[in-house]
Coordinates of C-alpha atoms in Angstrom, one line a residue:
M180 CA 169.5 145.7 92.2
S181 CA 171.3 142.7 90.2
K182 CA 174.0 143.3 88.0
A183 CA 172.5 142.6 84.4
Q184 CA 170.0 145.8 86.1
Q185 CA 173.0 147.5 86.7
T186 CA 174.2 147.1 83.6
R187 CA 171.3 147.7 82.3
E188 CA 170.9 151.3 84.1
K189 CA 174.3 152.1 82.9
L190 CA 173.4 151.8 79.0
L191 CA 170.4 153.9 79.1
R192 CA 172.5 156.3 81.3
Q193 CA 175.0 156.9 78.5
A194 CA 172.6 156.4 75.6
R195 CA 170.9 159.5 77.4
L196 CA 174.1 161.3 77.8
Q197 CA 174.9 160.4 73.9
F198 CA 172.1 160.1 72.5
W199 CA 170.7 162.9 73.4
A200 CA 173.5 165.7 73.0
N201 CA 175.6 164.4 69.8
G202 CA 172.1 162.9 67.8
Y203 CA 171.1 159.1 67.0
S204 CA 173.3 159.1 64.0
N205 CA 176.4 160.3 65.7
V206 CA 176.5 157.8 67.7
S207 CA 177.2 153.8 68.0
V208 CA 176.8 151.7 69.9
R209 CA 180.6 150.5 70.2
Q210 CA 180.8 154.1 72.2
I211 CA 177.5 153.6 74.1
A212 CA 179.6 150.4 75.5
K213 CA 182.6 151.5 75.6
A214 CA 181.6 154.8 78.0
A215 CA 179.5 152.0 80.1
G216 CA 182.6 150.0 80.6
V217 CA 180.0 146.7 79.3
D218 CA 180.4 145.2 76.1
V219 CA 178.8 145.7 73.3
A220 CA 177.1 142.9 72.7
L221 CA 174.9 143.3 76.3
I222 CA 173.3 146.1 73.5
S223 CA 171.9 143.3 72.3
R224 CA 171.0 141.1 74.7
H225 CA 168.7 144.0 76.8
F226 CA 167.8 146.2 74.1
G227 CA 167.6 144.0 70.9
S228 CA 169.4 146.9 69.0
K229 CA 170.7 150.2 68.1
L230 CA 167.2 151.3 68.3
G231 CA 165.8 149.8 70.5
L232 CA 168.0 151.0 73.2
F233 CA 167.6 154.6 72.1
E234 CA 164.0 153.6 72.5
A235 CA 164.3 152.5 76.1
S236 CA 166.4 156.1 76.0
V237 CA 163.5 158.8 75.3
E238 CA 161.2 156.5 77.9
G239 CA 159.9 159.3 80.3
A240 CA 162.1 162.0 78.5
F241 CA 158.7 164.4 79.2
S242 CA 158.6 163.3 82.9
L243 CA 158.1 166.1 84.4
L244 CA 154.1 166.3 82.7
D245 CA 153.3 163.3 85.0
T246 CA 151.2 165.9 86.5
P247 CA 150.1 168.3 83.9
P248 CA 149.5 172.3 84.6
Q249 CA 145.4 172.5 84.3
N250 CA 145.8 176.3 82.9
E251 CA 147.9 179.3 81.3
A252 CA 149.5 180.5 84.3
E253 CA 150.3 176.2 85.8
L254 CA 151.9 176.0 82.0
V255 CA 154.2 178.7 82.1
D256 CA 155.0 178.5 85.8
L257 CA 156.0 174.9 84.9
F258 CA 157.8 176.0 81.8
V259 CA 159.8 178.8 83.3
R260 CA 160.3 176.3 86.4
V261 CA 162.6 174.1 84.1
Y262 CA 164.2 175.5 81.7
A263 CA 164.9 177.4 84.7
E264 CA 166.1 174.5 86.6
T265 CA 167.7 172.4 82.8
P266 CA 172.1 172.2 83.8
R267 CA 173.4 174.0 81.3
N268 CA 177.2 174.1 80.5
T269 CA 177.0 170.1 81.3
N270 CA 176.6 166.7 80.0
E271 CA 173.5 165.9 81.4
P272 CA 170.3 165.2 79.5
S273 CA 167.9 167.1 78.8
A274 CA 164.6 165.9 77.2
F275 CA 164.5 169.1 75.2
R276 CA 168.4 168.7 74.8
M277 CA 166.9 165.8 72.6
L278 CA 164.2 167.2 71.0
L279 CA 166.3 169.8 68.9
T280 CA 169.2 166.8 68.4
N281 CA 167.3 164.0 67.5
A282 CA 164.0 165.5 66.3
H283 CA 165.4 165.9 62.6
D284 CA 167.3 162.5 62.2
E285 CA 166.5 159.9 59.5
E286 CA 166.3 157.0 61.7
V287 CA 164.4 158.4 64.9
G288 CA 163.3 161.9 63.7
D289 CA 159.6 160.6 63.2
R290 CA 159.4 158.8 66.1
V291 CA 160.7 161.8 68.6
R292 CA 158.4 164.0 66.9
G293 CA 155.8 162.4 67.5
L294 CA 157.1 161.5 71.6
Y295 CA 156.9 165.4 71.6
D296 CA 153.7 165.7 69.7
Q297 CA 152.0 163.0 72.1
S298 CA 153.6 164.4 75.3
V299 CA 154.3 168.3 74.9
Q300 CA 152.5 169.9 71.7
K301 CA 149.4 168.0 72.7
L302 CA 148.8 169.4 76.1
L303 CA 149.8 172.7 75.2
R304 CA 147.1 172.2 72.0
D305 CA 144.8 171.3 74.9
I306 CA 145.1 174.4 77.2
L307 CA 145.8 176.9 74.4
G308 CA 144.6 176.2 71.6
V309 CA 146.5 175.1 68.3
E310 CA 148.0 178.3 67.1
R311 CA 148.8 179.5 70.5
A312 CA 150.3 176.2 71.1
A313 CA 152.9 176.6 68.2
L314 CA 153.7 180.2 69.7
F315 CA 154.3 178.9 72.9
A316 CA 156.5 176.1 71.5
A317 CA 158.0 178.5 69.4
V318 CA 159.1 180.4 72.2
L319 CA 160.6 177.8 74.1
F320 CA 162.4 175.9 70.6
G321 CA 163.5 179.8 69.6
I322 CA 165.3 180.9 73.0
S323 CA 167.2 177.7 73.6
L324 CA 168.6 177.9 69.8
V325 CA 169.5 181.8 70.7
E326 CA 171.1 181.1 74.2
K327 CA 172.6 177.8 73.4
S328 CA 173.4 177.9 69.1
L329 CA 173.7 181.5 68.0
L330 CA 174.9 182.6 71.2
V331 CA 173.2 186.1 71.0
D332 CA 173.7 188.8 73.6
G333 CA 171.0 189.7 75.5
I334 CA 169.4 186.4 76.9
A335 CA 170.0 186.7 80.8
D336 CA 172.0 184.2 82.8
P337 CA 169.2 181.1 82.9
S338 CA 170.5 181.1 86.4
S339 CA 169.0 185.0 86.7
E340 CA 165.7 186.1 87.7
T341 CA 165.4 188.2 84.8
Y342 CA 166.2 184.9 82.4
R343 CA 162.8 184.3 84.7
I344 CA 161.4 188.0 83.5
Q345 CA 162.4 187.4 80.2
L346 CA 161.0 184.1 79.3
R347 CA 157.6 185.4 81.0
H348 CA 158.0 188.0 78.6
M349 CA 158.1 186.1 75.9
M350 CA 155.7 183.3 76.5
G351 CA 153.4 186.0 77.8
A352 CA 153.1 187.6 73.9
A353 CA 152.2 184.1 72.5
L354 CA 149.8 183.9 75.1
E355 CA 148.2 187.2 74.0
Y356 CA 147.7 186.0 70.4
Q357 CA 144.8 186.0 68.7
S358 CA 143.6 184.3 66.2

């Protein structure tokens, strides 16, 4: 890998770590360049702008859907696995964390919501229909909010089998909805 490619990868890594955890508007290009150990001017050279760097950082954010599930059972299995295996209390970037921290951002919120809609929510709608897809998404984001932000007691440790059972139960309730 060339030095330019290494620099680009360092910048992308730091962009994912910082934009995805702290939000686009809360992070400067200087912070990213410093964390990557490179001159801030290299962001313009490789990505054109802060927005270009953010756009590059979200490419492939939902690669877990490259082989999409074909039915409800596969869909539930996929999201249980993803949620149970997502690292907690770490700086590792997570696509769902990126959504939660950036979907409301004035500058990139529309892009983030569009990316989510065209990747995750479209898949949910295709398999579940509009209403059940919305409820399923509410379960996915609701458990994140309850677990990480509100710190509500009663949600099992994410690495436990009990967590997987709880998550399956909530997803199953969303799937049982009949309009």
